CSV table of C-alpha atoms and ligand atoms in Angstrom, one decimal:
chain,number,residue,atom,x,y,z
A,1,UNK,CA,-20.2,-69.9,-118.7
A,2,UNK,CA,-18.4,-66.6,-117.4
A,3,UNK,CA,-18.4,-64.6,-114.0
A,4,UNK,CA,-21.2,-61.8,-115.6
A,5,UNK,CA,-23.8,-64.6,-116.5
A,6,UNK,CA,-23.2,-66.1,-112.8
A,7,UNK,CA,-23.5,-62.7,-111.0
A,8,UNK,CA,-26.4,-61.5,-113.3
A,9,UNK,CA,-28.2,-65.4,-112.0
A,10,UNK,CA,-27.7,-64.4,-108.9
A,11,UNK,CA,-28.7,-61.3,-108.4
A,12,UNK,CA,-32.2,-62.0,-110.3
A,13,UNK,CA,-32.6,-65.1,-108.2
A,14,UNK,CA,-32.0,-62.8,-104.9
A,15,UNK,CA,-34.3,-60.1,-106.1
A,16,UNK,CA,-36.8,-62.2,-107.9
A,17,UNK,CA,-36.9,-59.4,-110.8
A,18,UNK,CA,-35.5,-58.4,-113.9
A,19,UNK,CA,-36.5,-54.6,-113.0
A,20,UNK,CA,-35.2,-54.9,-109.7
A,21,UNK,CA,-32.0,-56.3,-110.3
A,22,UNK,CA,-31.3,-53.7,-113.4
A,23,UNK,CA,-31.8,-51.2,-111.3
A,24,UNK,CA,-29.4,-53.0,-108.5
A,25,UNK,CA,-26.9,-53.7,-110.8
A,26,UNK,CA,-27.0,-50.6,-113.4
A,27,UNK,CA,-27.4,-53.2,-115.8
A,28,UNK,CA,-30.5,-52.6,-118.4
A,29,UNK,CA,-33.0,-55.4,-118.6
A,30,UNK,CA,-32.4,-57.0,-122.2
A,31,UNK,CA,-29.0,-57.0,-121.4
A,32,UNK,CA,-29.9,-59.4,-117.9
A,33,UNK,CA,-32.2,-60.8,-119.8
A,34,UNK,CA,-29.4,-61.8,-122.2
A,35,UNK,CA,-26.8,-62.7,-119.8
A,36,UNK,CA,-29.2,-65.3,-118.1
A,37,UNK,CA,-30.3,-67.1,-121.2
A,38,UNK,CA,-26.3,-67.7,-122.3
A,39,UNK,CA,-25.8,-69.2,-119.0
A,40,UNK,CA,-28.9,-71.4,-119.8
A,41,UNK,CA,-28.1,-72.5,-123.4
A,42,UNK,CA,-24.7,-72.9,-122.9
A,43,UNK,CA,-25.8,-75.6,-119.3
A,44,UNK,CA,-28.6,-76.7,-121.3
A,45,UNK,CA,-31.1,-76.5,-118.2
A,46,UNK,CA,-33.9,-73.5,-117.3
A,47,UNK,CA,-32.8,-72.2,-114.1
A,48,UNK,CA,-36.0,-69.6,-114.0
A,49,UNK,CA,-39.2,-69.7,-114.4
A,50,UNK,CA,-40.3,-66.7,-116.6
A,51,UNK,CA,-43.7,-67.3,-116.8
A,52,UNK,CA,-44.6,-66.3,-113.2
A,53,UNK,CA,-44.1,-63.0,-111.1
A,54,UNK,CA,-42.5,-62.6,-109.0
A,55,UNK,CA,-40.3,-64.8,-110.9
A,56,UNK,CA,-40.0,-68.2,-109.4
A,57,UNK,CA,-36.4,-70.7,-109.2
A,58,UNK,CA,-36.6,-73.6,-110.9
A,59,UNK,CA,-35.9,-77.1,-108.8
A,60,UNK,CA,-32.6,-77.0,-110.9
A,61,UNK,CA,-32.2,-73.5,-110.4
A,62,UNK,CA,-32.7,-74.0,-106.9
A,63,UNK,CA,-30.4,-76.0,-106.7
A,64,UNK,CA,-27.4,-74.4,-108.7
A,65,UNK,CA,-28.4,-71.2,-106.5
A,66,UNK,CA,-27.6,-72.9,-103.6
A,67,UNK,CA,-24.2,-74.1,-104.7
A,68,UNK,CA,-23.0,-71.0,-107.1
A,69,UNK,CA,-23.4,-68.4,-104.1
A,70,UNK,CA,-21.3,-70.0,-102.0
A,71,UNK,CA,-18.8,-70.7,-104.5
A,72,UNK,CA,-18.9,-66.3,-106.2
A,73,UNK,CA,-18.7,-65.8,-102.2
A,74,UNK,CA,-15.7,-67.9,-102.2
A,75,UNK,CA,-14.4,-65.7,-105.3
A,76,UNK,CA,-15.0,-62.5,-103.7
A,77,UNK,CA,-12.7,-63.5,-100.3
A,78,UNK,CA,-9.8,-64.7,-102.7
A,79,UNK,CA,-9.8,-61.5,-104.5
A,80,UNK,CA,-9.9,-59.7,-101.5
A,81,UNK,CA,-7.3,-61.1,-99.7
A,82,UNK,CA,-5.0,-61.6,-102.9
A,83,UNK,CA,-5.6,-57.5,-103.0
A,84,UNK,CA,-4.7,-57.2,-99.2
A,85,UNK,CA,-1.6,-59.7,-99.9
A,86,UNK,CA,-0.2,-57.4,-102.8
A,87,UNK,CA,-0.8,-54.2,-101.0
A,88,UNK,CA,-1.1,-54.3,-97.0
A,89,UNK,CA,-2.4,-51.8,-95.3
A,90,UNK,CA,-1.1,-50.1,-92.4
A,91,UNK,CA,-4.3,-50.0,-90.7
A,92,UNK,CA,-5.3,-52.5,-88.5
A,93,UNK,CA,-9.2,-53.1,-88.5
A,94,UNK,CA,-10.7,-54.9,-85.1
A,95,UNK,CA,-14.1,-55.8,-85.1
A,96,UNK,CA,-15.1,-56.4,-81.2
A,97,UNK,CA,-18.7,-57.3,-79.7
A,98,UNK,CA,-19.9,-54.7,-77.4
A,99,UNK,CA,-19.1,-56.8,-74.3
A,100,UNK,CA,-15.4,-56.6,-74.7
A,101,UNK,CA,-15.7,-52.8,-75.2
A,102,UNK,CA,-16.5,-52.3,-71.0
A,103,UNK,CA,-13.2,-55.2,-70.3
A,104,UNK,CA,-9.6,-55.0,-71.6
A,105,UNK,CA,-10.0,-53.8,-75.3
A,106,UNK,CA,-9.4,-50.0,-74.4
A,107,UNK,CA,-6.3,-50.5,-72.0
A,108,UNK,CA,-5.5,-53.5,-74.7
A,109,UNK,CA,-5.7,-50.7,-77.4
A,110,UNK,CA,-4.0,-48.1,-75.3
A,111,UNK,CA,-1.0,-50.7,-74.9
A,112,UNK,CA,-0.1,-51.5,-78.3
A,113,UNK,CA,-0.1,-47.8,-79.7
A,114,UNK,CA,2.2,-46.8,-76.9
A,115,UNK,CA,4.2,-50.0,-77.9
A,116,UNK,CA,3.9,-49.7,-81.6
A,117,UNK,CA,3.7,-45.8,-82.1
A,118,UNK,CA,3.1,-46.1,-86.1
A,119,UNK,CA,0.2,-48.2,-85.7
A,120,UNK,CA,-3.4,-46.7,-87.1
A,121,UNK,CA,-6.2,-48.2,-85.5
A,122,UNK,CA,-10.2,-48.4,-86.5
A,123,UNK,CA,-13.0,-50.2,-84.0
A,124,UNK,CA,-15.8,-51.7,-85.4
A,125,UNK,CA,-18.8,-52.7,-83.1
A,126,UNK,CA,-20.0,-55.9,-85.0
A,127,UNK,CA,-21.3,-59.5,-83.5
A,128,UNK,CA,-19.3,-62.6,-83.2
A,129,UNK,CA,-21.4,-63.9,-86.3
A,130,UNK,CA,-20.6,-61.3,-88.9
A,131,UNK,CA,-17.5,-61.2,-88.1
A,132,UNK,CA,-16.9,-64.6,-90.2
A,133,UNK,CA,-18.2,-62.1,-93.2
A,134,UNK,CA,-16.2,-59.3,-92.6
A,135,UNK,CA,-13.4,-61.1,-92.0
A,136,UNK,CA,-13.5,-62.5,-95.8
A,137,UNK,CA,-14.8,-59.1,-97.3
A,138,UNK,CA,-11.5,-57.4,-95.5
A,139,UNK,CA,-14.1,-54.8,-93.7
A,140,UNK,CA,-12.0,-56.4,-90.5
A,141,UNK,CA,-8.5,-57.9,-90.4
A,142,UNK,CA,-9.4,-59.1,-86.8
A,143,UNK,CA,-12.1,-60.0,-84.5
A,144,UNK,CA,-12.9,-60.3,-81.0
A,145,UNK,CA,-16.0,-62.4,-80.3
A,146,UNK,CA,-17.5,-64.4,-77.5
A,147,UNK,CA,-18.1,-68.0,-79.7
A,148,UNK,CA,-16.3,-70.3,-81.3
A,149,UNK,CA,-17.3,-70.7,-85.2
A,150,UNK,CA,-16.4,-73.5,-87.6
A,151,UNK,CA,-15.5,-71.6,-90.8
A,152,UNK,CA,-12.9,-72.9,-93.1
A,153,UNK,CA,-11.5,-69.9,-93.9
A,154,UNK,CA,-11.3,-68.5,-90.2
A,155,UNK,CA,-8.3,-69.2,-87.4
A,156,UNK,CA,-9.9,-68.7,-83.6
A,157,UNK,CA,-7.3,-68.4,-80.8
A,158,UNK,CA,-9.3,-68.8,-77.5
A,159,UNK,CA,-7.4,-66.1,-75.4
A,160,UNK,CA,-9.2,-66.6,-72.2
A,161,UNK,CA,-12.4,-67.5,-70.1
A,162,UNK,CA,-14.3,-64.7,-68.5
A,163,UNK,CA,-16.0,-65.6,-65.5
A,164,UNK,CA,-20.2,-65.1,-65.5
A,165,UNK,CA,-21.6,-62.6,-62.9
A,166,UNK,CA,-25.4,-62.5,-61.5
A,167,UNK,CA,-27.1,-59.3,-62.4
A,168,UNK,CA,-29.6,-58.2,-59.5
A,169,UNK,CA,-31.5,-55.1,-58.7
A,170,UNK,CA,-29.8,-53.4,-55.7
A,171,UNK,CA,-33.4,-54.2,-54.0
A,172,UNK,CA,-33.3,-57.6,-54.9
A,173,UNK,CA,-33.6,-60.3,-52.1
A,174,UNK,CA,-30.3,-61.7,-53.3
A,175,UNK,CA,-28.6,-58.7,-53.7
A,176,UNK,CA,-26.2,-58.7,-51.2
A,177,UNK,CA,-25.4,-62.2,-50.9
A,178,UNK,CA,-22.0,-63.8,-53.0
A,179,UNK,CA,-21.0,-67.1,-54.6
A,180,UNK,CA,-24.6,-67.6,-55.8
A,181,UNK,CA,-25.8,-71.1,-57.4
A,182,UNK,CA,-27.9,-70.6,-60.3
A,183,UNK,CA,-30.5,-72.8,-59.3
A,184,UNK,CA,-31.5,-70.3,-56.4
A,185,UNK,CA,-31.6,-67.6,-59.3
A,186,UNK,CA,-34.1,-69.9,-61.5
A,187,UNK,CA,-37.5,-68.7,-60.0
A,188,UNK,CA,-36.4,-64.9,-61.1
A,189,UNK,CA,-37.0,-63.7,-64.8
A,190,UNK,CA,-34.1,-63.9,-66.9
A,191,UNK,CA,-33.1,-61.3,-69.3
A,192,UNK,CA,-31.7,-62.8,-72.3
A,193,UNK,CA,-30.0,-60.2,-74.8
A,194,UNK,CA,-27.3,-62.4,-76.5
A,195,UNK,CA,-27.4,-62.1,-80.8
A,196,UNK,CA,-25.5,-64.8,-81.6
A,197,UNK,CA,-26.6,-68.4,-80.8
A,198,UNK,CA,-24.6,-71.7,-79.9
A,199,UNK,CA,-24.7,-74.1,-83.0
A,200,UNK,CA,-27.0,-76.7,-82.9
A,201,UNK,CA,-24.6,-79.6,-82.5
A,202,UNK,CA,-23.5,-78.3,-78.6
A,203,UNK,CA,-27.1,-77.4,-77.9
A,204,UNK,CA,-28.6,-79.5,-74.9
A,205,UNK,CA,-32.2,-79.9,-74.8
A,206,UNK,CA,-34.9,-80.4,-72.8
A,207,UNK,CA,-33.7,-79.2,-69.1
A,208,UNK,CA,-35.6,-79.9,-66.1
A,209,UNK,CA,-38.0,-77.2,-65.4
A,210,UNK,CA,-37.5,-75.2,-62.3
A,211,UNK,CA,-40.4,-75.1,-60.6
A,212,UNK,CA,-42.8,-77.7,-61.2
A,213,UNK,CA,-46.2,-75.8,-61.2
A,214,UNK,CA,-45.0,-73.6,-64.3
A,215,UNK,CA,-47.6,-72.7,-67.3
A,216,UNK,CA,-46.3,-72.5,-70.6
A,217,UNK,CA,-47.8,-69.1,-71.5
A,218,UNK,CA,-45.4,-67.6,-74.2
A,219,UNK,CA,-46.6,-63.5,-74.6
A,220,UNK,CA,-44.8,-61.5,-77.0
A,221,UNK,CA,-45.2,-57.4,-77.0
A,222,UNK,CA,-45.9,-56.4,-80.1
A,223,UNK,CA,-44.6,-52.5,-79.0
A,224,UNK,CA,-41.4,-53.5,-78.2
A,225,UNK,CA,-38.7,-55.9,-79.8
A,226,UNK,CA,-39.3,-57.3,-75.9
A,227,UNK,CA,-40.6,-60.7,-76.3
A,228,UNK,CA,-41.3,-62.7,-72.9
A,229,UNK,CA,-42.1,-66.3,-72.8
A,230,UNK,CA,-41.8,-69.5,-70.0
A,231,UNK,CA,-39.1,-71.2,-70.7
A,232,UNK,CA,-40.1,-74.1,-69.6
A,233,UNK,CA,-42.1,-74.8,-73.0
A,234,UNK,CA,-38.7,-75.6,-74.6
A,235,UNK,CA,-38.5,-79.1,-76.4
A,236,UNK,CA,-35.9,-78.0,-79.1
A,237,UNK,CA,-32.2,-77.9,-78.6
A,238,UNK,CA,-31.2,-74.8,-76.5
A,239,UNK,CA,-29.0,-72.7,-78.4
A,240,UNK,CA,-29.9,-69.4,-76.4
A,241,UNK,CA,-25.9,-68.9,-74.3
A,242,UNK,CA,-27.6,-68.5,-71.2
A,243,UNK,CA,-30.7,-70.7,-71.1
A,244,UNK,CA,-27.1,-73.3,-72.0
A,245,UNK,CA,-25.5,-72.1,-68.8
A,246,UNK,CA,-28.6,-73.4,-66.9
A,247,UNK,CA,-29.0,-76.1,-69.2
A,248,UNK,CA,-25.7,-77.6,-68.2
A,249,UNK,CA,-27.4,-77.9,-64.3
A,250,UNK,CA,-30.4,-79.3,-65.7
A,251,UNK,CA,-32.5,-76.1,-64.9
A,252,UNK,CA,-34.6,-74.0,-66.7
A,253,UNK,CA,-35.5,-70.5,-65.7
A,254,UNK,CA,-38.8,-69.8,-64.5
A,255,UNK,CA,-40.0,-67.2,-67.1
A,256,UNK,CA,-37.5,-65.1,-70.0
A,257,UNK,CA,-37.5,-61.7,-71.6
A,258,UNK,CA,-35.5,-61.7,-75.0
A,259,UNK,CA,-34.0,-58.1,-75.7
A,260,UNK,CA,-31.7,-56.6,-78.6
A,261,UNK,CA,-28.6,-56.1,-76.4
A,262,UNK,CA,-26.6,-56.0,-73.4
A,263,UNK,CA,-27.3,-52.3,-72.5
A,264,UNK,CA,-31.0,-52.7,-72.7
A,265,UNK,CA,-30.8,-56.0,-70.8
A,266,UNK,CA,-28.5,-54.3,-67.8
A,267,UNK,CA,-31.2,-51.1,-68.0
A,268,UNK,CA,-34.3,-54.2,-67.6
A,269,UNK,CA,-32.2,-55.4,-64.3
A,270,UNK,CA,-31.8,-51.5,-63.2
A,271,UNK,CA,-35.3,-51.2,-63.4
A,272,UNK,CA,-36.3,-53.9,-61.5
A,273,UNK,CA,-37.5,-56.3,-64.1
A,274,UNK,CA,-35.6,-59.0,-64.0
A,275,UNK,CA,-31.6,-60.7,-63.4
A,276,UNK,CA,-29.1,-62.0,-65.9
A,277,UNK,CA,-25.8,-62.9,-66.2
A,278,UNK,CA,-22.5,-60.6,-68.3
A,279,UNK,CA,-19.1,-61.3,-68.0
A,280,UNK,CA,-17.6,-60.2,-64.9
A,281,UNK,CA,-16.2,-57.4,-67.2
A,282,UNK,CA,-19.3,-55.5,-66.9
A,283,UNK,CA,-19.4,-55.4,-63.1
A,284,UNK,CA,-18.7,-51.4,-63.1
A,285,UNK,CA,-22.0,-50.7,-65.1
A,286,UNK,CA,-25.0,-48.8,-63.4
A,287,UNK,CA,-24.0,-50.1,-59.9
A,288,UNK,CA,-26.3,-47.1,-58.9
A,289,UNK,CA,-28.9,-49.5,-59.1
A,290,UNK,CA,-27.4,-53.1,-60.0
A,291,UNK,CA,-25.6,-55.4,-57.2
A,292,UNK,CA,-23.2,-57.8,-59.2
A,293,UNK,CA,-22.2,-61.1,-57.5
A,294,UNK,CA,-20.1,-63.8,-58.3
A,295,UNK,CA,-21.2,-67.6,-59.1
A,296,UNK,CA,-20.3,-70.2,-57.3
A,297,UNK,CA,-20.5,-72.6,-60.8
A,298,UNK,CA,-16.0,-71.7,-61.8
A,299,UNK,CA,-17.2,-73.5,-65.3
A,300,UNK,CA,-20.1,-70.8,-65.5
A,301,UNK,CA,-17.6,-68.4,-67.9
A,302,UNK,CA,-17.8,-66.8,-71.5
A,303,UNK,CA,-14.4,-67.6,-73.5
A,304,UNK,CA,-13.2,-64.3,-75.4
A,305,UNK,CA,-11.8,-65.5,-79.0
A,306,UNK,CA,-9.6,-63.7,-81.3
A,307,UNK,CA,-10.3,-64.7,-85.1
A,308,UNK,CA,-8.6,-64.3,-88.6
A,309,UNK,CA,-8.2,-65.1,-91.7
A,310,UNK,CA,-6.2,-68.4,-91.8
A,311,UNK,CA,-4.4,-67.2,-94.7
A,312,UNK,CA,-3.9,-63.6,-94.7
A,313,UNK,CA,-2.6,-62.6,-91.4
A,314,UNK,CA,-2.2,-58.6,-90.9
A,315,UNK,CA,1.4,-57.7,-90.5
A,316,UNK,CA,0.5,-55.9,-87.1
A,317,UNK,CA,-1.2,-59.0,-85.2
A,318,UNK,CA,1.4,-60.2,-83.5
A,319,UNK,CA,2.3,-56.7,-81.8
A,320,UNK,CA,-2.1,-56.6,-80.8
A,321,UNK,CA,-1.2,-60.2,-78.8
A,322,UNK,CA,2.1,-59.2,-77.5
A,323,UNK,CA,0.0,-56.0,-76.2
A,324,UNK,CA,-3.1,-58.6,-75.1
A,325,UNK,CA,-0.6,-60.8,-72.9
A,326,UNK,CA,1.3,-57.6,-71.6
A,327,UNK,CA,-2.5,-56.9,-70.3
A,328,UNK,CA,-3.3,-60.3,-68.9
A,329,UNK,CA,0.1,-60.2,-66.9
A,330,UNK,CA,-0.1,-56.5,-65.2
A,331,UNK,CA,-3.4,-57.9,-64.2
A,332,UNK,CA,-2.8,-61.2,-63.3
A,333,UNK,CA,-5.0,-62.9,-65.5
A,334,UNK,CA,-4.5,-66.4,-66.1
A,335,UNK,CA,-4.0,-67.0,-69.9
A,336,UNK,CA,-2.8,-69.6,-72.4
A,337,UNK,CA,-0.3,-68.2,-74.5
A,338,UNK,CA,-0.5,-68.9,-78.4
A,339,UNK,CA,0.8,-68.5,-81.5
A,340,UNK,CA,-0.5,-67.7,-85.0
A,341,UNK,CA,0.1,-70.3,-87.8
B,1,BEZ,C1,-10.2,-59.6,-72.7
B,1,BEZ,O1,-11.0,-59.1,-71.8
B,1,BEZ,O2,-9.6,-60.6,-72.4
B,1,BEZ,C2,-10.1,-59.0,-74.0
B,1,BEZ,C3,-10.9,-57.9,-74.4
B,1,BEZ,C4,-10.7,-57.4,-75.6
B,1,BEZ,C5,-9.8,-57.9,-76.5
B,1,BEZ,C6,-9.0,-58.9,-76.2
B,1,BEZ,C7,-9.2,-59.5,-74.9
């Protein structure tokens, strides 16, 4: 069994095609063909099922899919940082989720070049989720994301805890009133936007509705990536980082609207459609149109995580939290301060 027969598996597994994955991997089709049927002599098990199209897994191919992929994925992140370890670079790659963009990161930014003169920088808009992958594949050699993630590979420092803000429409009854409680906000329509999902195992489920005369119509608009539904016809865990917030009070919001993003979220509120909730960071957005007012709730907050590799730990990451601290302090932020392993 070699590397070539694994990859060649895989790829005809993923693609479910010998044409396809010969044209994927530049590879001709006997010589696919070929590569699979070593792997299967020499494991003495059919991993494929040749006779169907498209061409179907096995229950042991299944199976052995499940566990190689993880394990060539594994291979492919060793490489890569055994590469990175022999020859660092001198750029240092952040990936950031856009809600950190309107915040610190460009004073942050600002602050370590003027400290560290030499340094190169490139800023990569990509979720807290595929971060973990990018991370590995060495696209990133740091990340700043909004959730904690369980990933063997991955170190998470939790720099701080952003407070939560209510998002109203200037004309909003509520607009002009602070220290709100969130169940006052729980008849409005919530604007969801968030991409990246608690885990399962801190989910809570089942909050009290908020209203008890609520119908569980659930509509989705098939013109726009806008789907709207009650949210009171939740009986799975809640996952969704806001529906959590309310969660944790035992409320549900009256009705939601799911969008892509944070932008088109804050754009809904402008337009009157709806309220939500960003980090108090994004307070100076479209205040043409949007009042922003604090919660009353000092647990309601969204912690701000910086992750790496555990084992390959850019050269230049200590001078990015010396500049992050230098921040916190001229602003009188209140921080914990740590150190990388
Ligand atoms: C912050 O707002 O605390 C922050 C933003 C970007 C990078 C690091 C920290």
């Amino acid at each position: 069994m070699d590397l070539k027969q694994l990859k060649a598996f895989i790829v005809i597994a993923d693609l479910r095609s010998f044409s396809a994955a010969a044209a994927q991997t530049g590879l001709s089709q006997p010589s696919l063909s070929r590569l699979l049927k070593q792997l299967e002599t020499d494991m003495g098990v059919e991993l494929i099922d040749r006779y169907h199209r498209p061409l179907n897994l096995t229950e042991a191919g299944a199976f052995f899919y499940d566990k190689i992929s993880t394990i060539l994925t594994e291979i492919d992140t060793v490489t890569s940082m055994t590469q990175r370890l022999s020859a660092p670079s001198s750029i240092l790659n952040i990936g950031f989720v856009p809600s950190v963009l309107y915040g610190l990161l460009p004073e942050i930014i600002a602050r370590l070049k003027q400290s560290s003169p030499d340094i190169e920088v490139t800023l990569k808009d990509i979720s807290s989720y595929q971060q973990m992958d990018a991370l590995k594949s060495g696209e990133i050699d740091i990340g700043f994301g909004r959730f904690a993630h369980q990933d063997p590979w991955i170190q998470q420092i939790l720099l701080r805890h952003e407070r939560y803000v209510v998002a109203l429409p200037k004309s909003h009854p509520l607009a002009h009133i602070s220290d709100q409680r969130l169940i006052d906000l729980a008849n409005n329509r919530l604007i969801l936007y968030h991409q990246t999902h608690l885990p399962i195992t801190t989910a809570l489920t089942k909050p009290k509705p908020a209203s008890a005369n609520l119908t569980a119509n659930t509509t989705v608009n098939p013109k726009s990536s806008r789907s709207t539904k009650s949210a009171a016809s939740f009986s799975e865990p809640i996952t969704e980082p806001l529906l959590h917030l309310f969660a944790q009070y035992g409320i549900s919001p009256f009705t939601t609207t799911t969008v892509s993003d944070l932008q088109v979220a804050l754009g809904l509120v402008a337009a009157g459609e709806g309220i939500t909730l960003v980090p108090a960071s994004l307070q100076t957005v479209r205040t043409e149109q949007i009042s922003y007012q604090r919660l009353v709730h000092e647990n309601v907050t969204s912690p701000i995580y910086l992750h790496t590799l555990k084992d390959f730990v850019h050269p230049k990451i200590s001078d990015l939290l010396t500049a992050i601290y230098h921040v916190y302090e001229q602003r009188g932020i209140t921080y914990r301060q740590q150190k990388f392993m």
